Coordinates of N, CA, C and O in Angstrom, one line a residue:
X13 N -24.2 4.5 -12.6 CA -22.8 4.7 -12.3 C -22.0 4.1 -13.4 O -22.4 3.1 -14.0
X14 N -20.6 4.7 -13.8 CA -20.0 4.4 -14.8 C -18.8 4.4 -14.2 O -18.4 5.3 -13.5
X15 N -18.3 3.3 -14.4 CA -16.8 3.1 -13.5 C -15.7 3.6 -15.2 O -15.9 3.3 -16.3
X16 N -14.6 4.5 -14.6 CA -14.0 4.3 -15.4 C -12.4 4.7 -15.3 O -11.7 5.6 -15.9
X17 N -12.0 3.9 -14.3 CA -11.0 2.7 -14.5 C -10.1 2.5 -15.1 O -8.9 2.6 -14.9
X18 N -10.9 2.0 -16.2 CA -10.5 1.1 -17.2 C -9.5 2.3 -18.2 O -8.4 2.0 -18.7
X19 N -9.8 3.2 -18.4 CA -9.9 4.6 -19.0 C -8.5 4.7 -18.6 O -7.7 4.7 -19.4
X20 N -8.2 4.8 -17.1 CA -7.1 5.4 -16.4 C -6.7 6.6 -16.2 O -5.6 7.3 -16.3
X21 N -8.5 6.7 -15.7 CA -8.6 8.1 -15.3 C -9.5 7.9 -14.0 O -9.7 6.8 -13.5
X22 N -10.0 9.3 -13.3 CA -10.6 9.1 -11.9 C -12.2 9.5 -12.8 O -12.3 9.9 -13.9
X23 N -13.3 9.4 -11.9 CA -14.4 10.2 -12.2 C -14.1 11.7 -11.8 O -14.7 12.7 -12.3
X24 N -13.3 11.9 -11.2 CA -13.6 13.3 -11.0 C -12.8 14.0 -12.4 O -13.3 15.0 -12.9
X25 N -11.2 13.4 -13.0 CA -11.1 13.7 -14.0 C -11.9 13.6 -15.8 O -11.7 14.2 -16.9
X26 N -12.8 12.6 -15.4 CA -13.6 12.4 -16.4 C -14.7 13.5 -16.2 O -15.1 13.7 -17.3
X27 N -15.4 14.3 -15.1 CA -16.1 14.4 -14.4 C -15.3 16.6 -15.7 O -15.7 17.4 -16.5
X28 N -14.3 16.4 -14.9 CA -13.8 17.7 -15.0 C -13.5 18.0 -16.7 O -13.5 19.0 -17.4
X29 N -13.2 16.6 -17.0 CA -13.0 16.3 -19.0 C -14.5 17.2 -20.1 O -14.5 18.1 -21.0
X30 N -15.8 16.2 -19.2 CA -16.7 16.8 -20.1 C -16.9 17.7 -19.9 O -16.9 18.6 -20.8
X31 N -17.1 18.1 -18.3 CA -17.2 19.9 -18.8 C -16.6 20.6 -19.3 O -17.2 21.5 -19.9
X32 N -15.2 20.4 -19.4 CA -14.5 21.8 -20.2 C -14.6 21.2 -21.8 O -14.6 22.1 -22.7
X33 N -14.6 19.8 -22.2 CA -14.3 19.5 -23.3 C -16.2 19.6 -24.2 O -16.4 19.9 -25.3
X34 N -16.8 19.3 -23.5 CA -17.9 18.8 -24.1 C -19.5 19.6 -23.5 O -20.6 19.3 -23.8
X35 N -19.1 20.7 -22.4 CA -20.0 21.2 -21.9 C -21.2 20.3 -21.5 O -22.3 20.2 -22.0
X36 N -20.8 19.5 -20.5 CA -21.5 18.2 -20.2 C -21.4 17.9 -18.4 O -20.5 17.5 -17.7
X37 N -22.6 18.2 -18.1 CA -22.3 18.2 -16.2 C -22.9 17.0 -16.3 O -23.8 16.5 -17.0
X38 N -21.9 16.5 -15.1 CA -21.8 14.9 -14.7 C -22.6 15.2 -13.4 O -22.1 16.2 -12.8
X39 N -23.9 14.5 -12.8 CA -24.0 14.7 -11.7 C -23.4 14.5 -10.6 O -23.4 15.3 -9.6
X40 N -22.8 13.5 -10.6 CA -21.6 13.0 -9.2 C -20.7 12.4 -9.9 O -20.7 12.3 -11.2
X41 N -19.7 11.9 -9.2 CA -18.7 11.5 -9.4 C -17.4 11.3 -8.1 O -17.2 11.9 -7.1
X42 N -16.9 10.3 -8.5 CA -15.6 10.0 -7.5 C -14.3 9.5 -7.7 O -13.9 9.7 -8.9
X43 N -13.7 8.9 -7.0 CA -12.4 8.6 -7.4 C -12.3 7.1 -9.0 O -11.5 6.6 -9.7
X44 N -13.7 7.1 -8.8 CA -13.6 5.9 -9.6 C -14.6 5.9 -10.3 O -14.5 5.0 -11.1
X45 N -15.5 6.5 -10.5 CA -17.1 6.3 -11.2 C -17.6 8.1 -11.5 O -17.3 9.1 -10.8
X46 N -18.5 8.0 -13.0 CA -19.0 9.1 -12.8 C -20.5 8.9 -12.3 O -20.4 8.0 -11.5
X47 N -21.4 9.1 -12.4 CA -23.1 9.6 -12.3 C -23.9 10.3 -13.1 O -23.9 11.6 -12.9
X48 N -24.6 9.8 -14.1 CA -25.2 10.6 -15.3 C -26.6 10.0 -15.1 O -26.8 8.8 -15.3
X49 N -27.6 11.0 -14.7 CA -29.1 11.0 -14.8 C -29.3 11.3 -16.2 O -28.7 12.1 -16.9
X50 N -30.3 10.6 -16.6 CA -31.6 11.1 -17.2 C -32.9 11.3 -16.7 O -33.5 10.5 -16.0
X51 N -33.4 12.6 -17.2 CA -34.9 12.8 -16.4 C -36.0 12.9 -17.6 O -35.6 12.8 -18.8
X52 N -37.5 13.2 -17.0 CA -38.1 13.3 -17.9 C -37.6 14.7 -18.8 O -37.8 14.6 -20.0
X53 N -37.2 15.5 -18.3 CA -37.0 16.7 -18.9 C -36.0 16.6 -20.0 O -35.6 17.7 -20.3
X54 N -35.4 15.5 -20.7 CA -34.7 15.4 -21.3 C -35.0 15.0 -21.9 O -35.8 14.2 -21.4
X55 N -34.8 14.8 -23.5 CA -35.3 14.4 -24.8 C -34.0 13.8 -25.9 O -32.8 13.7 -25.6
X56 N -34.5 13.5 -26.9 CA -33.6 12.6 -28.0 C -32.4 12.9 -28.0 O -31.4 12.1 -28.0
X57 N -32.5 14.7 -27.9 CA -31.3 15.2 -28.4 C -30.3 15.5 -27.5 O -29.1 15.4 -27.9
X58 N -30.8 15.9 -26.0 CA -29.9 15.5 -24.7 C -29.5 14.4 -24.2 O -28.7 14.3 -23.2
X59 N -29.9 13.1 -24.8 CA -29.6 12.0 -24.7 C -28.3 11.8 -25.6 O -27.3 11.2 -25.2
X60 N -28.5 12.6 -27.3 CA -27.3 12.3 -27.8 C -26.5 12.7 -27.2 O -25.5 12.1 -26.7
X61 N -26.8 14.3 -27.0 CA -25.8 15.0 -26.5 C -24.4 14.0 -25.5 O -23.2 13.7 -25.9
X62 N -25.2 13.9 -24.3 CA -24.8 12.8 -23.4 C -23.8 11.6 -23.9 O -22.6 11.6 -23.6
X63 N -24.6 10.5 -24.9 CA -24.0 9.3 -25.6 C -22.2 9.9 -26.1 O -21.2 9.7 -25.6
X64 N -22.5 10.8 -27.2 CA -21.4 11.8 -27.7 C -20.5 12.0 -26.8 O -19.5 11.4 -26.8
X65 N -21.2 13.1 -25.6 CA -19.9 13.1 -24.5 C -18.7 12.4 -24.3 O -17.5 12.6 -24.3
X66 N -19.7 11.1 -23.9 CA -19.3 9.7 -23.1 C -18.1 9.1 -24.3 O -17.0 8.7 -24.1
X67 N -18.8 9.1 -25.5 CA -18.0 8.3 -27.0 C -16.5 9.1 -26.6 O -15.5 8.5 -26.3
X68 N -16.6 10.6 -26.8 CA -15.4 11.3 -26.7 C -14.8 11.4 -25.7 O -13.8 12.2 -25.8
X69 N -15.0 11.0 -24.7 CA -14.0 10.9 -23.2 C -13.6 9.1 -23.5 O -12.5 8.8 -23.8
X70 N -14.5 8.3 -23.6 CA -13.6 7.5 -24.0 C -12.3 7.2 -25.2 O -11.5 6.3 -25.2
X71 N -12.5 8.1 -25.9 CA -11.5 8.0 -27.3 C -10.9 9.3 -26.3 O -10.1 8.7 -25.6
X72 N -10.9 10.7 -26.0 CA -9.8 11.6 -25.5 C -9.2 11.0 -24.2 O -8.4 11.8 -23.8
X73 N -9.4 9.9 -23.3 CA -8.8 9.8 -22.3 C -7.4 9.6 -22.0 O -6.7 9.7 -21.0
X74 N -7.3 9.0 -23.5 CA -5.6 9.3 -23.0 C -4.7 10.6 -23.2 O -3.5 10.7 -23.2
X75 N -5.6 11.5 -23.3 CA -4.9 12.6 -23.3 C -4.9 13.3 -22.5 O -4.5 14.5 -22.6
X76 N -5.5 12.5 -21.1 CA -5.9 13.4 -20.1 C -4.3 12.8 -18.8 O -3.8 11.7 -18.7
X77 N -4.1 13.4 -18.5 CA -3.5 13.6 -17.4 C -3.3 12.4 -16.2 O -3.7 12.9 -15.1
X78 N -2.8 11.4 -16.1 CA -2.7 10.4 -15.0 C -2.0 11.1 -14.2 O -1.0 11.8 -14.4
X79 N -3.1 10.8 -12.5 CA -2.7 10.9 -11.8 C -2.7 10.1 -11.1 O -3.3 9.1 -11.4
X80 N -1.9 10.0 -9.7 CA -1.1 8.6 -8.8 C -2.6 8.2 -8.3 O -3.4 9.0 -7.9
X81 N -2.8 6.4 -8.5 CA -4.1 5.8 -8.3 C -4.6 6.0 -6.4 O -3.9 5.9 -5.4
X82 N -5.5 6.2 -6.5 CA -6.2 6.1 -4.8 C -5.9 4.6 -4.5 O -5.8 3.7 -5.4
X83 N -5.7 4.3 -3.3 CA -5.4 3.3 -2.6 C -6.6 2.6 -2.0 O -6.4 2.5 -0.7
X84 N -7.6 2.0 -2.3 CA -9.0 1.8 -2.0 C -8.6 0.5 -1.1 O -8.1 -0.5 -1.5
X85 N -9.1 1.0 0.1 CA -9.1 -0.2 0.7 C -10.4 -1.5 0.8 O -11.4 -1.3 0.1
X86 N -10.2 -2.4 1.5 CA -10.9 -3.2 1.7 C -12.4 -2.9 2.3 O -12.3 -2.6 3.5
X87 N -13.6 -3.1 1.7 CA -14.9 -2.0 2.9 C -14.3 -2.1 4.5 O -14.2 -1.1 5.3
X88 N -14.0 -3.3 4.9 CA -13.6 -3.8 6.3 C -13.0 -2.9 6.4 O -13.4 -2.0 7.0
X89 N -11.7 -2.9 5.8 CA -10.3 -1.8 6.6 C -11.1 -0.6 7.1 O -10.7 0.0 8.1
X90 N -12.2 -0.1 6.4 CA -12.7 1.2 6.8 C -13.9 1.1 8.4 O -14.4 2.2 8.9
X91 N -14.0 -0.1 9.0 CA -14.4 -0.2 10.3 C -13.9 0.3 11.1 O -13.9 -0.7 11.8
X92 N -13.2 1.0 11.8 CA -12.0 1.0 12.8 C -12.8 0.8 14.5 O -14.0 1.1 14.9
X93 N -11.4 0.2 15.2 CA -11.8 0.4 16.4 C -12.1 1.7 16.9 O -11.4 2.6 16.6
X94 N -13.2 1.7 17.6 CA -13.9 2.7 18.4 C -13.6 2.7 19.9 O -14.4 2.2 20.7
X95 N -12.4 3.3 20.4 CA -11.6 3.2 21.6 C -12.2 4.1 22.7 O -12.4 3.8 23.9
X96 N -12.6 5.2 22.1 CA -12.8 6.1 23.3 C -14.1 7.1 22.8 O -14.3 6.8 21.6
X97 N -14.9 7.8 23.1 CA -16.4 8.1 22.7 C -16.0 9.3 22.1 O -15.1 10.0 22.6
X98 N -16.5 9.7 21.0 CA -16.3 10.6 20.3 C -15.4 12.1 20.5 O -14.4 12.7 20.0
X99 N -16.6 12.6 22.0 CA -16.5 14.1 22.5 C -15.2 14.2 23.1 O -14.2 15.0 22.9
X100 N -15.4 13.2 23.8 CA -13.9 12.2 24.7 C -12.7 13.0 24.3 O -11.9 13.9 24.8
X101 N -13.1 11.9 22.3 CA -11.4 12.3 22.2 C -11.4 13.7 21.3 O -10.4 14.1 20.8
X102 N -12.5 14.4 21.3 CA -12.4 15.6 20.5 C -11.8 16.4 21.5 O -10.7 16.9 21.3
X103 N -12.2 16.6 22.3 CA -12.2 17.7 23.5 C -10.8 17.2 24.1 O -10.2 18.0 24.8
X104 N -10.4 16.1 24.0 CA -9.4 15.6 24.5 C -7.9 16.4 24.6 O -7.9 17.1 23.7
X105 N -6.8 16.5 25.3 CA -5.3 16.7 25.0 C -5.2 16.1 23.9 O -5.7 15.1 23.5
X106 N -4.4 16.9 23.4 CA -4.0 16.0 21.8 C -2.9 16.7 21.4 O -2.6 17.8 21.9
X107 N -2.1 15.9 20.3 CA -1.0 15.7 19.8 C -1.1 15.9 18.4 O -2.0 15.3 17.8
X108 N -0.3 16.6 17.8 CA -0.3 16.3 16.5 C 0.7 15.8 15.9 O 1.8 16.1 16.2
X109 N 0.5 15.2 15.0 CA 1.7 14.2 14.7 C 2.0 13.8 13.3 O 1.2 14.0 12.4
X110 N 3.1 13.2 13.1 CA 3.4 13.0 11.8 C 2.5 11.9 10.8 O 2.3 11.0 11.6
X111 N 2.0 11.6 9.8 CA 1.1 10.1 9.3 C 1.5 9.2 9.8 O 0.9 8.5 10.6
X112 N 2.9 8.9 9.1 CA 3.8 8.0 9.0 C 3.7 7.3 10.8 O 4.0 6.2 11.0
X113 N 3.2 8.1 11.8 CA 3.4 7.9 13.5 C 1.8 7.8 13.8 O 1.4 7.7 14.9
X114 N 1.2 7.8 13.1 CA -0.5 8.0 13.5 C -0.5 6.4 13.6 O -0.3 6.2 14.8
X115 N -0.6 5.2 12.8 CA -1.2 4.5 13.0 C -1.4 3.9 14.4 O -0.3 4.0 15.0
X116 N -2.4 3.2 15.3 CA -2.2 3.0 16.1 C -2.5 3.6 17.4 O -2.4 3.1 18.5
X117 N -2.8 5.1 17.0 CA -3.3 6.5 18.1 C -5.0 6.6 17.5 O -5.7 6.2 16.6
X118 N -5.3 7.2 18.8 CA -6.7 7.5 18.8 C -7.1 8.7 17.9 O -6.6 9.6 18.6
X119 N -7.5 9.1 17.1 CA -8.1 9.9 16.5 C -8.9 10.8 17.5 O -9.6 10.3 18.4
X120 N -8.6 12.5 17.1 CA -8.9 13.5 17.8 C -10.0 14.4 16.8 O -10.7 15.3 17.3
X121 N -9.9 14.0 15.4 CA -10.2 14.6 14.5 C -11.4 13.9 13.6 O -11.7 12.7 13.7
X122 N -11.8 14.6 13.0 CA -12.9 13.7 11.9 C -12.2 13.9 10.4 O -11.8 15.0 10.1
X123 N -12.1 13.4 10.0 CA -10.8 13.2 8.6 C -12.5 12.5 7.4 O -13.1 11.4 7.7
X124 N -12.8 13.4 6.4 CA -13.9 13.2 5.6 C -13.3 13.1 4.3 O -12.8 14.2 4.2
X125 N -13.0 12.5 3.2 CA -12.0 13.1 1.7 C -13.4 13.1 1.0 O -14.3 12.3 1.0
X126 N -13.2 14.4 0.4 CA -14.0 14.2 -0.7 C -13.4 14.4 -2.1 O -12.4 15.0 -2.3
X127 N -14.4 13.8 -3.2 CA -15.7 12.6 -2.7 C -15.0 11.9 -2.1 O -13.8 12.0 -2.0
X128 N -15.7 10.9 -1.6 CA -17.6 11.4 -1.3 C -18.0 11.9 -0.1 O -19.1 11.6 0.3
X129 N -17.1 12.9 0.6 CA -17.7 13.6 1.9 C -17.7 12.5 2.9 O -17.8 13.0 4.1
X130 N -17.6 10.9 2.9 CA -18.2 10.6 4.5 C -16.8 10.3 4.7 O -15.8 10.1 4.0
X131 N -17.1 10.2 6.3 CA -15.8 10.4 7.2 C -15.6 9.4 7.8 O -16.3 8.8 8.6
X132 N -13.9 8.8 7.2 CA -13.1 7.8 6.8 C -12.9 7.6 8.7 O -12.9 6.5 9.3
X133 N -12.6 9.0 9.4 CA -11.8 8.8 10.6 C -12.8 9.7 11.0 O -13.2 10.6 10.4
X134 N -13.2 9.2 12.4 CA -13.8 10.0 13.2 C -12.9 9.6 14.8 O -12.2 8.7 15.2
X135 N -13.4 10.9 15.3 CA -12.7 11.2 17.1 C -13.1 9.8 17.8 O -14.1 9.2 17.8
X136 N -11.9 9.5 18.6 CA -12.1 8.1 19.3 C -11.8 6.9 18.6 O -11.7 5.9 19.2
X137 N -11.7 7.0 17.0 CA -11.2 5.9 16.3 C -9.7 5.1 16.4 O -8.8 5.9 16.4
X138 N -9.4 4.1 16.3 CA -7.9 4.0 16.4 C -7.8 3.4 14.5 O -8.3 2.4 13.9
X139 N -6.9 4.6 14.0 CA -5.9 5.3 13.0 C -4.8 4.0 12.8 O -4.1 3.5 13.6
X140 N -5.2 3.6 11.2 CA -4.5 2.2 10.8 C -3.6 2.5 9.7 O -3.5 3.6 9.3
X141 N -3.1 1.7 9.3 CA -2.0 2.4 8.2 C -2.9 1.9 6.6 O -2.9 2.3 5.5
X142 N -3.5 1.0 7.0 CA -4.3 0.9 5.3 C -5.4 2.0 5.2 O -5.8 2.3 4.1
X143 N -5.9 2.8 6.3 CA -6.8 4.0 5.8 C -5.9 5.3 6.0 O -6.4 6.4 5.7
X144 N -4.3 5.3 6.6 CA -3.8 6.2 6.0 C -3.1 6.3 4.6 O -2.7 7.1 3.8
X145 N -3.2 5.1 4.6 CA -2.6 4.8 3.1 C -3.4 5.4 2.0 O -2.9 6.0 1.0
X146 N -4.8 5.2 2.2 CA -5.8 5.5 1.7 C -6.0 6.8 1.4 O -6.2 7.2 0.3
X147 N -5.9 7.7 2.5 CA -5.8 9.1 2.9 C -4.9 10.2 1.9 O -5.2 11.1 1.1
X148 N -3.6 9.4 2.3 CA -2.4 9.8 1.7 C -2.8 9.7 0.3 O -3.1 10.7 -0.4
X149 N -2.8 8.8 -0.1 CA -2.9 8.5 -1.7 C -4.3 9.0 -2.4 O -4.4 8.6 -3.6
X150 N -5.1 9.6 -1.8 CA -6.3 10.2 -2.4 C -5.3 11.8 -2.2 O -4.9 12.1 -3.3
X151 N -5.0 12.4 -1.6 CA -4.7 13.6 -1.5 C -3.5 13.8 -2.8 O -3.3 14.8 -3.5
X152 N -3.0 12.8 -2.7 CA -1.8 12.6 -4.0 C -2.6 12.7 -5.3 O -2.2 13.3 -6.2
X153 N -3.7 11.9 -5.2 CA -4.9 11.7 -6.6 C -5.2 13.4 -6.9 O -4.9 14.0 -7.9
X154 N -6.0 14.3 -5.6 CA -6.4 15.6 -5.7 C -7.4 15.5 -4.6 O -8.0 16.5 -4.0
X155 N -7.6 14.1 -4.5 CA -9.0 14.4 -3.2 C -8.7 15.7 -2.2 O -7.6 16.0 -1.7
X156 N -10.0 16.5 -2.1 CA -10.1 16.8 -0.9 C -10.1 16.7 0.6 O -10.8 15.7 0.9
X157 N -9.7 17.5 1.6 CA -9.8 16.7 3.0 C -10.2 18.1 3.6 O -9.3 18.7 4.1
X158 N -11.6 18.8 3.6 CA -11.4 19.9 4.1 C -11.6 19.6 5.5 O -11.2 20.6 6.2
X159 N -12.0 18.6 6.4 CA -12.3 18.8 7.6 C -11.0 18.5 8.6 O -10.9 18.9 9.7
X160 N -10.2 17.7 7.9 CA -8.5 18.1 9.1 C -8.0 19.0 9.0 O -8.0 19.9 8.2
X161 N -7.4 18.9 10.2 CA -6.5 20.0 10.9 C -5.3 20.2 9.9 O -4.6 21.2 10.0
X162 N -5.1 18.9 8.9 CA -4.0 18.8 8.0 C -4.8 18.2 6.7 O -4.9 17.0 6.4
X163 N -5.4 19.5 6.0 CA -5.6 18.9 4.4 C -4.9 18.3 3.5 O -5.3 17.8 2.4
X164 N -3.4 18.5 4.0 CA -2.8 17.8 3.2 C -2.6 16.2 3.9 O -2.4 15.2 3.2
X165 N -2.7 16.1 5.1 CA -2.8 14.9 5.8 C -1.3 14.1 5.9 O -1.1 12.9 5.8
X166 N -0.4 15.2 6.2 CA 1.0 14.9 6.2 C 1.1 15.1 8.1 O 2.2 14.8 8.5
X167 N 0.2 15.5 8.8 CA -0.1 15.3 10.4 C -1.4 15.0 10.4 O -2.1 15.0 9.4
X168 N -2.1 14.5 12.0 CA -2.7 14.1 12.2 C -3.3 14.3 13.6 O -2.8 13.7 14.6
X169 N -4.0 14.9 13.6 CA -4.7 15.4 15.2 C -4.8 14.3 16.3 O -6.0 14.1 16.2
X170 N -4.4 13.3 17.6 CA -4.5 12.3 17.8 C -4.5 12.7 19.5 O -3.8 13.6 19.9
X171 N -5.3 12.0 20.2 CA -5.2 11.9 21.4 C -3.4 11.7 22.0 O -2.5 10.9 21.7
X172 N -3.5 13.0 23.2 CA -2.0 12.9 23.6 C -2.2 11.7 24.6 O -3.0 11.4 25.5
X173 N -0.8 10.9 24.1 CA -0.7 9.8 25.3 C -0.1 10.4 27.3 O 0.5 11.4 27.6
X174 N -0.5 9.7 28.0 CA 0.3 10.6 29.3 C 1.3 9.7 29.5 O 2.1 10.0 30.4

């Protein structure tokens, strides 16, 4: 893993750099790091290849594009209380609602950003404002959110109160 940060760029924009710039696939990558294997099947010259890449994303990075930083929270902030059992609140009456009003409601939805796919909010969770902050500001970066009801994550699927 290669954090790059420092760069002031995301992995996924360093990620999306070498390939167009350098014909260079990164195996993973995320808001902050890329992922570059070597296997046996690679030799001196895929190794330069590689080195090269990496040399010229660090020297072309500033020509790339800043975009507004992800809001990474704390591992903890990403615990949330577990109020009500998953199916509960899937199946549940629900509301949908503005972000800015989520904190504090039960989660109806499974909310996943990719990267890296795992799911930040799941059904029955109670919805905090440091993992919508988080939410928000990855969608602002480019993250994906295909599994809400709101990929843009400007609402939020939430158990209706009675």
């Amino acid at each position: 893993m290669i954090d790059v940060r420092e760069l002031g760029i995301s992995g996924m924009q360093a990620s999306e750099w070498l390939r167009a710039e350098r014909h260079v696939d990164i195996g993973g990558s995320d808001t902050c790091r890329i992922s570059a294997s070597i296997t046996h099947a690679d030799d001196d010259e895929t190794e330069k290849t590689l080195l090269d890449a990496l040399r010229a994303l660090t020297q072309g990075a500033e020509s790339i594009e800043r975009r507004p930083p992800v809001h990474l929270p704390e591992p903890s902030a990403l615990e949330l209380e577990q109020a009500m059992l998953p199916r509960e609140a899937f199946f549940a009456e629900v509301d949908h609602v503005p972000a800015d009003r989520a904190a504090g409601r039960i989660a109806a939805e499974m909310i996943s950003p990719y990267p890296p796919g795992v799911p930040v909010i799941a059904p029955g969770e109670v919805i905090t404002d440091e993992v919508l902050d988080y939410l928000r500001s990855g969608v602002d970066h480019g993250v994906l959110i295909p599994d809400a009801a709101d990929p843009s994550v400007r609402t939020l699927r939430v158990v209706a109160r009675h």
